[in-house]
Amino acid sequence: MIHGGAGALEDLKHEASEATFQQSITAILEQGRSRLEQGDSALDVVEHCVMLLEDDRLYNAGQGSVLNAEGKVEMDAALMNGSDLRAGAVACVKHIKNPIALARRVLEQGDHVLLVGDGALEFAKFCEVTTYPDEYFITEARILQLAEAQAAGRMTLDHERIKPSQKLGTVGAVARDLQGNLAAATSTGGLVNKRWGRVGDTPIVGAGVFADNETCAVSATGYGEQFLRTVLAKTISDFVQFKGLDAVAASQAGIDYLVRKVNGDGGVIVIDGAGNCAAAQSTSGLIRGWIERGGEAHCKLG
Ligand code: ASP
């Protein structure tokens, strides 16, 4: 299951871009399916799907990242392996083509879980992951979006409607492989007009990402601060573990908790150990697609 962010997506219903999102989501899902069918691990597949999402300018991650208050791109990403709870994350990174690939290197290297800023960039050079100059990331549309947020004095979700042109978002993937292992990955450019140095929920294990074979795998999107304060991904996992809920009930219980405790805006995708796929959201839209137990590919934007 993959997602392309939560927010106000009503405009998509009336535009050709609805088909563009559907094509993108379906093509990436099918790549994930074929790798899982070949026997690839859930961890490899969530990394691969998120890299494809990062390389697509439709989404607020990698190349399509939104701009912070300084007009710069600072990205966060993380992934987690459900069989042994290994995790890797990077925060506040610049110039990295695929932050999720760097997070994977952190996971594999094994000494640390989270690297930030210049230290993460130095590690990226050591690992020889691909880097690009600012121009690769910064587009006219993102400059305009930042100007609109600044004119409104707001810090916004990529999807949020200051003007009806904003409808893109953070990305994530969750998967269960043929061995029954679970994994989750999330990647983002964060919030439009965020303070430089700000880190959201995305790279924080238990907030924007979580995977445990005993429970479920979760990838979140929405106002990061609210997901941090509610530790939402781990809260959903706890609902599976301690209340015996499946992915469908746990994702809804998680969003109910997010709304009840902090009036939160966002959504989650969840897969449980039995392979049930679920999504829940408090925003009007959540771009997501799923293939449940090898069946048909589905895509939903609302
Ligand atoms: N959760 C992300 C953040 O707060 C934003 C998003 O999901 O669109 O950085």
PDB file of C-alpha atoms and ligand atoms in Angstrom:
ATOM      1  CA  MET A   1       0.000   0.000   0.000  1.00  0.00           C
ATOM      2  CA  ILE A   2       1.341   3.444  -0.853  1.00  0.00           C
ATOM      3  CA  HIS A   3       0.233   7.031  -0.236  1.00  0.00           C
ATOM      4  CA  GLY A   4       0.877  10.418  -1.783  1.00  0.00           C
ATOM      5  CA  GLY A   5      -0.170  12.626   1.123  1.00  0.00           C
ATOM      6  CA  ALA A   6      -3.247  13.969   2.878  1.00  0.00           C
ATOM      7  CA  GLY A   7      -5.001  17.299   2.564  1.00  0.00           C
ATOM      8  CA  ALA A   8      -7.714  19.158   0.697  1.00  0.00           C
ATOM      9  CA  LEU A   9      -8.007  17.384  -2.624  1.00  0.00           C
ATOM     10  CA  GLU A  10     -11.502  18.359  -3.773  1.00  0.00           C
ATOM     11  CA  ASP A  11     -10.159  20.087  -6.872  1.00  0.00           C
ATOM     12  CA  LEU A  12      -8.718  16.866  -8.198  1.00  0.00           C
ATOM     13  CA  LYS A  13     -12.212  15.546  -8.739  1.00  0.00           C
ATOM     14  CA  HIS A  14     -12.751  18.079 -11.489  1.00  0.00           C
ATOM     15  CA  GLU A  15      -9.368  17.990 -13.127  1.00  0.00           C
ATOM     16  CA  ALA A  16      -7.404  15.833 -15.498  1.00  0.00           C
ATOM     17  CA  SER A  17      -4.781  15.530 -12.782  1.00  0.00           C
ATOM     18  CA  GLU A  18      -6.944  12.961 -10.991  1.00  0.00           C
ATOM     19  CA  ALA A  19      -6.003  10.562 -13.797  1.00  0.00           C
ATOM     20  CA  THR A  20      -2.358  11.609 -13.537  1.00  0.00           C
ATOM     21  CA  PHE A  21      -2.286  10.635  -9.859  1.00  0.00           C
ATOM     22  CA  GLN A  22      -4.084   7.382 -10.550  1.00  0.00           C
ATOM     23  CA  GLN A  23      -1.616   6.438 -13.266  1.00  0.00           C
ATOM     24  CA  SER A  24       1.360   7.273 -11.076  1.00  0.00           C
ATOM     25  CA  ILE A  25       0.017   5.397  -8.036  1.00  0.00           C
ATOM     26  CA  THR A  26      -1.018   2.339 -10.065  1.00  0.00           C
ATOM     27  CA  ALA A  27       2.315   2.096 -11.907  1.00  0.00           C
ATOM     28  CA  ILE A  28       4.261   2.278  -8.635  1.00  0.00           C
ATOM     29  CA  LEU A  29       1.986  -0.289  -6.979  1.00  0.00           C
ATOM     30  CA  GLU A  30       2.512  -2.699  -9.873  1.00  0.00           C
ATOM     31  CA  GLN A  31       6.290  -2.342  -9.505  1.00  0.00           C
ATOM     32  CA  GLY A  32       5.919  -3.129  -5.817  1.00  0.00           C
ATOM     33  CA  ARG A  33       3.735  -6.127  -6.617  1.00  0.00           C
ATOM     34  CA  SER A  34       6.194  -7.602  -9.090  1.00  0.00           C
ATOM     35  CA  ARG A  35       9.081  -7.259  -6.653  1.00  0.00           C
ATOM     36  CA  LEU A  36       7.069  -8.880  -3.835  1.00  0.00           C
ATOM     37  CA  GLU A  37       6.046 -11.709  -6.198  1.00  0.00           C
ATOM     38  CA  GLN A  38       9.714 -12.293  -7.010  1.00  0.00           C
ATOM     39  CA  GLY A  39      10.281 -12.813  -3.297  1.00  0.00           C
ATOM     40  CA  ASP A  40      11.907  -9.464  -2.487  1.00  0.00           C
ATOM     41  CA  SER A  41      11.715  -8.347   1.133  1.00  0.00           C
ATOM     42  CA  ALA A  42       9.073  -5.912   2.370  1.00  0.00           C
ATOM     43  CA  LEU A  43      11.908  -3.559   3.368  1.00  0.00           C
ATOM     44  CA  ASP A  44      13.381  -3.517  -0.159  1.00  0.00           C
ATOM     45  CA  VAL A  45       9.957  -2.987  -1.673  1.00  0.00           C
ATOM     46  CA  VAL A  46       8.889  -0.067   0.543  1.00  0.00           C
ATOM     47  CA  GLU A  47      12.237   1.606  -0.138  1.00  0.00           C
ATOM     48  CA  HIS A  48      11.837   1.058  -3.882  1.00  0.00           C
ATOM     49  CA  CYS A  49       8.260   2.374  -3.990  1.00  0.00           C
ATOM     50  CA  VAL A  50       9.151   5.462  -1.964  1.00  0.00           C
ATOM     51  CA  MET A  51      12.134   6.150  -4.253  1.00  0.00           C
ATOM     52  CA  LEU A  52       9.767   6.110  -7.227  1.00  0.00           C
ATOM     53  CA  LEU A  53       7.436   8.503  -5.401  1.00  0.00           C
ATOM     54  CA  GLU A  54      10.401  10.767  -4.524  1.00  0.00           C
ATOM     55  CA  ASP A  55      11.391  10.864  -8.197  1.00  0.00           C
ATOM     56  CA  ASP A  56       7.903  11.979  -9.263  1.00  0.00           C
ATOM     57  CA  ARG A  57       7.359  15.728  -9.053  1.00  0.00           C
ATOM     58  CA  LEU A  58       3.675  15.144  -8.273  1.00  0.00           C
ATOM     59  CA  TYR A  59       4.566  14.545  -4.632  1.00  0.00           C
ATOM     60  CA  ASN A  60       6.056  16.495  -1.752  1.00  0.00           C
ATOM     61  CA  ALA A  61       9.187  14.358  -1.341  1.00  0.00           C
ATOM     62  CA  GLY A  62      12.564  14.173  -3.080  1.00  0.00           C
ATOM     63  CA  GLN A  63      12.437  16.137  -6.310  1.00  0.00           C
ATOM     64  CA  GLY A  64       8.944  17.541  -5.667  1.00  0.00           C
ATOM     65  CA  SER A  65       9.616  18.774  -2.117  1.00  0.00           C
ATOM     66  CA  VAL A  66       7.975  21.958  -0.826  1.00  0.00           C
ATOM     67  CA  LEU A  67      10.029  24.968   0.298  1.00  0.00           C
ATOM     68  CA  ASN A  68      10.747  26.127   3.834  1.00  0.00           C
ATOM     69  CA  ALA A  69      10.501  29.766   4.978  1.00  0.00           C
ATOM     70  CA  GLU A  70      13.968  30.476   3.530  1.00  0.00           C
ATOM     71  CA  GLY A  71      12.936  29.141   0.129  1.00  0.00           C
ATOM     72  CA  LYS A  72      15.070  26.019   0.638  1.00  0.00           C
ATOM     73  CA  VAL A  73      14.325  22.302   0.490  1.00  0.00           C
ATOM     74  CA  GLU A  74      14.925  20.339   3.709  1.00  0.00           C
ATOM     75  CA  MET A  75      13.750  16.738   3.601  1.00  0.00           C
ATOM     76  CA  ASP A  76      12.967  14.030   6.183  1.00  0.00           C
ATOM     77  CA  ALA A  77      12.688  10.266   5.563  1.00  0.00           C
ATOM     78  CA  ALA A  78      12.625   7.005   7.510  1.00  0.00           C
ATOM     79  CA  LEU A  79      12.008   3.306   7.123  1.00  0.00           C
ATOM     80  CA  MET A  80      11.559   0.402   9.522  1.00  0.00           C
ATOM     81  CA  ASN A  81      11.808  -3.370   9.298  1.00  0.00           C
ATOM     82  CA  GLY A  82       9.109  -5.273  11.196  1.00  0.00           C
ATOM     83  CA  SER A  83      10.996  -8.527  11.817  1.00  0.00           C
ATOM     84  CA  ASP A  84      13.729  -7.034  14.002  1.00  0.00           C
ATOM     85  CA  LEU A  85      12.656  -3.388  14.536  1.00  0.00           C
ATOM     86  CA  ARG A  86      15.728  -2.085  12.708  1.00  0.00           C
ATOM     87  CA  ALA A  87      15.143   1.471  11.541  1.00  0.00           C
ATOM     88  CA  GLY A  88      16.992   4.183   9.624  1.00  0.00           C
ATOM     89  CA  ALA A  89      16.137   7.858   9.285  1.00  0.00           C
ATOM     90  CA  VAL A  90      17.487  11.179   8.052  1.00  0.00           C
ATOM     91  CA  ALA A  91      16.172  14.638   8.907  1.00  0.00           C
ATOM     92  CA  CYS A  92      16.692  18.127   7.558  1.00  0.00           C
ATOM     93  CA  VAL A  93      18.751  16.893   4.611  1.00  0.00           C
ATOM     94  CA  LYS A  94      19.484  18.937   1.492  1.00  0.00           C
ATOM     95  CA  HIS A  95      20.644  17.910  -1.985  1.00  0.00           C
ATOM     96  CA  ILE A  96      19.911  14.193  -1.512  1.00  0.00           C
ATOM     97  CA  LYS A  97      18.095  12.822  -4.564  1.00  0.00           C
ATOM     98  CA  ASN A  98      16.474   9.990  -2.595  1.00  0.00           C
ATOM     99  CA  PRO A  99      16.389  10.614   1.173  1.00  0.00           C
ATOM    100  CA  ILE A 100      14.785   7.174   1.701  1.00  0.00           C
ATOM    101  CA  ALA A 101      17.852   5.500   0.138  1.00  0.00           C
ATOM    102  CA  LEU A 102      20.054   7.401   2.585  1.00  0.00           C
ATOM    103  CA  ALA A 103      17.780   6.338   5.464  1.00  0.00           C
ATOM    104  CA  ARG A 104      18.256   2.740   4.268  1.00  0.00           C
ATOM    105  CA  ARG A 105      22.047   3.196   4.470  1.00  0.00           C
ATOM    106  CA  VAL A 106      21.662   4.433   8.042  1.00  0.00           C
ATOM    107  CA  LEU A 107      19.594   1.315   8.831  1.00  0.00           C
ATOM    108  CA  GLU A 108      22.131  -1.021   7.210  1.00  0.00           C
ATOM    109  CA  GLN A 109      25.128   0.686   8.799  1.00  0.00           C
ATOM    110  CA  GLY A 110      23.424  -0.105  12.071  1.00  0.00           C
ATOM    111  CA  ASP A 111      25.184   2.112  14.638  1.00  0.00           C
ATOM    112  CA  HIS A 112      22.530   4.824  14.612  1.00  0.00           C
ATOM    113  CA  VAL A 113      18.868   5.283  13.789  1.00  0.00           C
ATOM    114  CA  LEU A 114      18.681   8.993  12.881  1.00  0.00           C
ATOM    115  CA  LEU A 115      21.209  11.313  11.217  1.00  0.00           C
ATOM    116  CA  VAL A 116      20.484  15.005  10.632  1.00  0.00           C
ATOM    117  CA  GLY A 117      21.703  17.985   8.625  1.00  0.00           C
ATOM    118  CA  ASP A 118      25.399  18.274   7.742  1.00  0.00           C
ATOM    119  CA  GLY A 119      26.292  14.986   9.430  1.00  0.00           C
ATOM    120  CA  ALA A 120      23.754  13.191   7.278  1.00  0.00           C
ATOM    121  CA  LEU A 121      25.193  14.899   4.185  1.00  0.00           C
ATOM    122  CA  GLU A 122      28.693  13.769   5.107  1.00  0.00           C
ATOM    123  CA  PHE A 123      27.398  10.227   5.576  1.00  0.00           C
ATOM    124  CA  ALA A 124      25.714  10.530   2.161  1.00  0.00           C
ATOM    125  CA  LYS A 125      29.086  11.401   0.585  1.00  0.00           C
ATOM    126  CA  PHE A 126      30.678   8.450   2.347  1.00  0.00           C
ATOM    127  CA  CYS A 127      27.927   6.147   1.006  1.00  0.00           C
ATOM    128  CA  GLU A 128      28.127   7.761  -2.446  1.00  0.00           C
ATOM    129  CA  VAL A 129      24.373   8.289  -2.682  1.00  0.00           C
ATOM    130  CA  THR A 130      23.300  10.630  -5.475  1.00  0.00           C
ATOM    131  CA  THR A 131      23.198  14.357  -4.666  1.00  0.00           C
ATOM    132  CA  TYR A 132      21.983  17.246  -6.790  1.00  0.00           C
ATOM    133  CA  PRO A 133      22.195  21.048  -6.534  1.00  0.00           C
ATOM    134  CA  ASP A 134      19.234  23.148  -5.354  1.00  0.00           C
ATOM    135  CA  GLU A 135      17.971  23.694  -8.912  1.00  0.00           C
ATOM    136  CA  TYR A 136      17.001  20.035  -9.193  1.00  0.00           C
ATOM    137  CA  PHE A 137      14.474  20.460  -6.377  1.00  0.00           C
ATOM    138  CA  ILE A 138      13.239  24.058  -6.596  1.00  0.00           C
ATOM    139  CA  THR A 139      10.481  24.712  -9.140  1.00  0.00           C
ATOM    140  CA  GLU A 140       8.426  27.761 -10.113  1.00  0.00           C
ATOM    141  CA  ALA A 141       5.311  26.093  -8.711  1.00  0.00           C
ATOM    142  CA  ARG A 142       6.978  25.595  -5.314  1.00  0.00           C
ATOM    143  CA  ILE A 143       8.224  29.210  -5.245  1.00  0.00           C
ATOM    144  CA  LEU A 144       4.663  30.385  -5.955  1.00  0.00           C
ATOM    145  CA  GLN A 145       3.240  28.054  -3.308  1.00  0.00           C
ATOM    146  CA  LEU A 146       5.651  29.451  -0.711  1.00  0.00           C
ATOM    147  CA  ALA A 147       4.770  33.032  -1.675  1.00  0.00           C
ATOM    148  CA  GLU A 148       1.061  32.226  -1.206  1.00  0.00           C
ATOM    149  CA  ALA A 149       1.664  30.648   2.204  1.00  0.00           C
ATOM    150  CA  GLN A 150       3.813  33.614   3.268  1.00  0.00           C
ATOM    151  CA  ALA A 151       1.247  36.130   2.018  1.00  0.00           C
ATOM    152  CA  ALA A 152      -1.366  34.310   4.105  1.00  0.00           C
ATOM    153  CA  GLY A 153       1.043  34.171   7.081  1.00  0.00           C
ATOM    154  CA  ARG A 154       0.556  30.412   7.257  1.00  0.00           C
ATOM    155  CA  MET A 155       2.529  27.207   7.521  1.00  0.00           C
ATOM    156  CA  THR A 156       0.625  24.622   5.503  1.00  0.00           C
ATOM    157  CA  LEU A 157       0.368  21.062   4.355  1.00  0.00           C
ATOM    158  CA  ASP A 158       1.367  20.704   0.726  1.00  0.00           C
ATOM    159  CA  HIS A 159      -2.256  19.826  -0.050  1.00  0.00           C
ATOM    160  CA  GLU A 160      -3.826  22.560   1.920  1.00  0.00           C
ATOM    161  CA  ARG A 161      -6.080  24.991   0.173  1.00  0.00           C
ATOM    162  CA  ILE A 162      -4.857  28.528   0.413  1.00  0.00           C
ATOM    163  CA  LYS A 163      -5.632  28.607  -3.245  1.00  0.00           C
ATOM    164  CA  PRO A 164      -7.243  25.696  -5.027  1.00  0.00           C
ATOM    165  CA  SER A 165      -4.009  24.794  -6.807  1.00  0.00           C
ATOM    166  CA  GLN A 166      -2.436  22.979  -3.850  1.00  0.00           C
ATOM    167  CA  LYS A 167      -3.025  19.282  -3.825  1.00  0.00           C
ATOM    168  CA  LEU A 168       0.169  17.307  -3.594  1.00  0.00           C
ATOM    169  CA  GLY A 169       1.886  15.562  -0.730  1.00  0.00           C
ATOM    170  CA  THR A 170       4.215  13.525   1.412  1.00  0.00           C
ATOM    171  CA  VAL A 171       4.729   9.898   0.415  1.00  0.00           C
ATOM    172  CA  GLY A 172       4.845   6.521   2.112  1.00  0.00           C
ATOM    173  CA  ALA A 173       4.609   2.763   1.651  1.00  0.00           C
ATOM    174  CA  VAL A 174       3.805  -0.274   3.779  1.00  0.00           C
ATOM    175  CA  ALA A 175       4.213  -3.891   2.686  1.00  0.00           C
ATOM    176  CA  ARG A 176       3.994  -7.520   3.746  1.00  0.00           C
ATOM    177  CA  ASP A 177       6.299  -9.919   1.883  1.00  0.00           C
ATOM    178  CA  LEU A 178       6.012 -13.638   1.053  1.00  0.00           C
ATOM    179  CA  GLN A 179       7.753 -14.504   4.335  1.00  0.00           C
ATOM    180  CA  GLY A 180       5.118 -12.514   6.237  1.00  0.00           C
ATOM    181  CA  ASN A 181       7.532  -9.732   7.185  1.00  0.00           C
ATOM    182  CA  LEU A 182       6.226  -6.163   7.420  1.00  0.00           C
ATOM    183  CA  ALA A 183       7.975  -2.870   6.617  1.00  0.00           C
ATOM    184  CA  ALA A 184       7.076   0.822   6.419  1.00  0.00           C
ATOM    185  CA  ALA A 185       8.696   3.882   4.817  1.00  0.00           C
ATOM    186  CA  THR A 186       7.804   7.605   4.756  1.00  0.00           C
ATOM    187  CA  SER A 187       9.479  10.563   3.005  1.00  0.00           C
ATOM    188  CA  THR A 188       8.654  14.283   2.855  1.00  0.00           C
ATOM    189  CA  GLY A 189       9.717  17.818   2.132  1.00  0.00           C
ATOM    190  CA  GLY A 190       7.647  18.739   5.208  1.00  0.00           C
ATOM    191  CA  LEU A 191       5.332  21.719   5.569  1.00  0.00           C
ATOM    192  CA  VAL A 192       5.262  24.698   3.222  1.00  0.00           C
ATOM    193  CA  ASN A 193       6.877  27.760   4.905  1.00  0.00           C
ATOM    194  CA  LYS A 194       8.203  25.725   7.864  1.00  0.00           C
ATOM    195  CA  ARG A 195      10.999  27.244   9.943  1.00  0.00           C
ATOM    196  CA  TRP A 196      14.444  26.081   8.765  1.00  0.00           C
ATOM    197  CA  GLY A 197      15.721  23.278  10.957  1.00  0.00           C
ATOM    198  CA  ARG A 198      12.172  22.095  11.683  1.00  0.00           C
ATOM    199  CA  VAL A 199      11.776  18.310  11.798  1.00  0.00           C
ATOM    200  CA  GLY A 200       8.340  16.728  11.534  1.00  0.00           C
ATOM    201  CA  ASP A 201       6.934  13.295  12.319  1.00  0.00           C
ATOM    202  CA  THR A 202       8.190  11.590   9.154  1.00  0.00           C
ATOM    203  CA  PRO A 203      11.686  10.578  10.345  1.00  0.00           C
ATOM    204  CA  ILE A 204      10.627   9.809  13.920  1.00  0.00           C
ATOM    205  CA  VAL A 205      10.063   6.137  14.630  1.00  0.00           C
ATOM    206  CA  GLY A 206       6.642   5.706  16.233  1.00  0.00           C
ATOM    207  CA  ALA A 207       5.288   9.045  14.963  1.00  0.00           C
ATOM    208  CA  GLY A 208       5.356   9.053  11.126  1.00  0.00           C
ATOM    209  CA  VAL A 209       6.571   5.493  10.594  1.00  0.00           C
ATOM    210  CA  PHE A 210       6.454   2.188  12.434  1.00  0.00           C
ATOM    211  CA  ALA A 211       6.645  -1.540  11.635  1.00  0.00           C
ATOM    212  CA  ASP A 212       6.505  -4.598  13.856  1.00  0.00           C
ATOM    213  CA  ASN A 213       5.714  -8.097  12.550  1.00  0.00           C
ATOM    214  CA  GLU A 214       3.707  -8.740  15.718  1.00  0.00           C
ATOM    215  CA  THR A 215       1.316  -5.890  14.917  1.00  0.00           C
ATOM    216  CA  CYS A 216       1.355  -3.832  11.716  1.00  0.00           C
ATOM    217  CA  ALA A 217       3.255  -1.390   9.504  1.00  0.00           C
ATOM    218  CA  VAL A 218       2.178   2.272   9.429  1.00  0.00           C
ATOM    219  CA  SER A 219       3.072   5.305   7.299  1.00  0.00           C
ATOM    220  CA  ALA A 220       1.555   8.677   8.233  1.00  0.00           C
ATOM    221  CA  THR A 221       0.964  12.039   6.575  1.00  0.00           C
ATOM    222  CA  GLY A 222      -0.399  15.287   7.960  1.00  0.00           C
ATOM    223  CA  TYR A 223       0.639  18.027  10.395  1.00  0.00           C
ATOM    224  CA  GLY A 224       3.789  16.487  11.791  1.00  0.00           C
ATOM    225  CA  GLU A 225       3.630  18.242  15.140  1.00  0.00           C
ATOM    226  CA  GLN A 226       0.265  16.583  15.881  1.00  0.00           C
ATOM    227  CA  PHE A 227       1.579  13.147  14.910  1.00  0.00           C
ATOM    228  CA  LEU A 228       4.638  13.674  17.105  1.00  0.00           C
ATOM    229  CA  ARG A 229       2.556  14.641  20.135  1.00  0.00           C
ATOM    230  CA  THR A 230       0.275  11.617  19.743  1.00  0.00           C
ATOM    231  CA  VAL A 231       3.082   9.188  18.694  1.00  0.00           C
ATOM    232  CA  LEU A 232       0.497   8.108  16.202  1.00  0.00           C
ATOM    233  CA  ALA A 233       2.147   5.256  14.273  1.00  0.00           C
ATOM    234  CA  LYS A 234       3.073   3.459  17.507  1.00  0.00           C
ATOM    235  CA  THR A 235      -0.333   4.233  18.987  1.00  0.00           C
ATOM    236  CA  ILE A 236      -1.927   2.404  16.042  1.00  0.00           C
ATOM    237  CA  SER A 237       0.472  -0.511  16.546  1.00  0.00           C
ATOM    238  CA  ASP A 238      -0.507  -0.566  20.230  1.00  0.00           C
ATOM    239  CA  PHE A 239      -4.183  -0.751  19.257  1.00  0.00           C
ATOM    240  CA  VAL A 240      -3.358  -3.920  17.292  1.00  0.00           C
ATOM    241  CA  GLN A 241      -1.186  -5.350  20.058  1.00  0.00           C
ATOM    242  CA  PHE A 242      -3.186  -4.548  23.162  1.00  0.00           C
ATOM    243  CA  LYS A 243      -6.755  -4.239  21.859  1.00  0.00           C
ATOM    244  CA  GLY A 244      -6.527  -7.018  19.268  1.00  0.00           C
ATOM    245  CA  LEU A 245      -7.731  -4.743  16.437  1.00  0.00           C
ATOM    246  CA  ASP A 246      -7.024  -5.438  12.762  1.00  0.00           C
ATOM    247  CA  ALA A 247      -5.600  -2.841  10.338  1.00  0.00           C
ATOM    248  CA  VAL A 248      -9.030  -1.444   9.464  1.00  0.00           C
ATOM    249  CA  ALA A 249     -10.190  -0.899  13.058  1.00  0.00           C
ATOM    250  CA  ALA A 250      -6.754   0.216  14.310  1.00  0.00           C
ATOM    251  CA  SER A 251      -6.256   2.851  11.590  1.00  0.00           C
ATOM    252  CA  GLN A 252      -9.684   4.347  12.332  1.00  0.00           C
ATOM    253  CA  ALA A 253      -9.084   4.193  16.097  1.00  0.00           C
ATOM    254  CA  GLY A 254      -5.749   5.958  15.514  1.00  0.00           C
ATOM    255  CA  ILE A 255      -7.335   8.798  13.548  1.00  0.00           C
ATOM    256  CA  ASP A 256     -10.137   9.088  16.143  1.00  0.00           C
ATOM    257  CA  TYR A 257      -7.443   9.435  18.819  1.00  0.00           C
ATOM    258  CA  LEU A 258      -5.560  12.049  16.722  1.00  0.00           C
ATOM    259  CA  VAL A 259      -8.723  14.128  16.386  1.00  0.00           C
ATOM    260  CA  ARG A 260      -9.888  13.682  19.980  1.00  0.00           C
ATOM    261  CA  LYS A 261      -6.551  14.518  21.589  1.00  0.00           C
ATOM    262  CA  VAL A 262      -5.126  17.278  19.354  1.00  0.00           C
ATOM    263  CA  ASN A 263      -7.782  17.952  16.718  1.00  0.00           C
ATOM    264  CA  GLY A 264      -5.233  16.614  14.230  1.00  0.00           C
ATOM    265  CA  ASP A 265      -5.236  16.795  10.435  1.00  0.00           C
ATOM    266  CA  GLY A 266      -3.847  13.901   8.459  1.00  0.00           C
ATOM    267  CA  GLY A 267      -4.068  10.283   7.412  1.00  0.00           C
ATOM    268  CA  VAL A 268      -2.404   6.895   7.730  1.00  0.00           C
ATOM    269  CA  ILE A 269      -1.958   3.737   5.702  1.00  0.00           C
ATOM    270  CA  VAL A 270      -1.654   0.459   7.596  1.00  0.00           C
ATOM    271  CA  ILE A 271      -1.047  -3.204   6.778  1.00  0.00           C
ATOM    272  CA  ASP A 272      -1.352  -5.883   9.457  1.00  0.00           C
ATOM    273  CA  GLY A 273       0.222  -9.309   9.834  1.00  0.00           C
ATOM    274  CA  ALA A 274      -2.738 -10.968   8.084  1.00  0.00           C
ATOM    275  CA  GLY A 275      -2.220  -8.740   5.035  1.00  0.00           C
ATOM    276  CA  ASN A 276      -5.270  -6.514   5.624  1.00  0.00           C
ATOM    277  CA  CYS A 277      -4.725  -3.070   4.052  1.00  0.00           C
ATOM    278  CA  ALA A 278      -6.419  -0.014   5.548  1.00  0.00           C
ATOM    279  CA  ALA A 279      -6.374   3.763   5.456  1.00  0.00           C
ATOM    280  CA  ALA A 280      -8.037   6.396   7.603  1.00  0.00           C
ATOM    281  CA  GLN A 281      -7.891  10.174   7.562  1.00  0.00           C
ATOM    282  CA  SER A 282      -9.291  13.309   9.153  1.00  0.00           C
ATOM    283  CA  THR A 283      -8.573  15.416   6.051  1.00  0.00           C
ATOM    284  CA  SER A 284     -10.958  15.443   3.094  1.00  0.00           C
ATOM    285  CA  GLY A 285      -8.395  13.710   0.909  1.00  0.00           C
ATOM    286  CA  LEU A 286      -5.722  11.034   1.160  1.00  0.00           C
ATOM    287  CA  ILE A 287      -4.066   9.865  -2.050  1.00  0.00           C
ATOM    288  CA  ARG A 288      -3.457   6.131  -1.720  1.00  0.00           C
ATOM    289  CA  GLY A 289      -3.344   2.853  -3.588  1.00  0.00           C
ATOM    290  CA  TRP A 290      -3.251  -0.757  -2.480  1.00  0.00           C
ATOM    291  CA  ILE A 291      -3.016  -4.332  -3.639  1.00  0.00           C
ATOM    292  CA  GLU A 292      -4.460  -6.664  -1.026  1.00  0.00           C
ATOM    293  CA  ARG A 293      -3.177 -10.259  -0.938  1.00  0.00           C
ATOM    294  CA  GLY A 294      -2.072 -10.150  -4.571  1.00  0.00           C
ATOM    295  CA  GLY A 295      -5.482  -8.975  -5.851  1.00  0.00           C
ATOM    296  CA  GLU A 296      -6.360  -6.015  -8.041  1.00  0.00           C
ATOM    297  CA  ALA A 297      -4.689  -2.626  -7.748  1.00  0.00           C
ATOM    298  CA  HIS A 298      -6.967   0.047  -6.238  1.00  0.00           C
ATOM    299  CA  CYS A 299      -6.451   3.784  -6.111  1.00  0.00           C
ATOM    300  CA  LYS A 300      -8.419   6.334  -4.077  1.00  0.00           C
ATOM    301  CA  LEU A 301      -7.916  10.049  -3.716  1.00  0.00           C
ATOM    302  CA  GLY A 302     -10.738  11.092  -1.391  1.00  0.00           C
TER     303      GLY A 302
HETATM  304  N1  ASP B   1       3.934  14.957   7.989  1.00  0.00           N
HETATM  305  C1  ASP B   1       4.711  15.870   7.187  1.00  0.00           C
HETATM  306  C2  ASP B   1       5.424  16.831   8.086  1.00  0.00           C
HETATM  307  O1  ASP B   1       4.820  17.348   9.007  1.00  0.00           O
HETATM  308  C3  ASP B   1       3.903  16.645   6.191  1.00  0.00           C
HETATM  309  C4  ASP B   1       2.929  15.857   5.340  1.00  0.00           C
HETATM  310  O2  ASP B   1       2.597  14.723   5.675  1.00  0.00           O
HETATM  311  O3  ASP B   1       2.481  16.372   4.298  1.00  0.00           O
HETATM  312  O4  ASP B   1       6.565  17.122   7.831  1.00  0.00           O
END
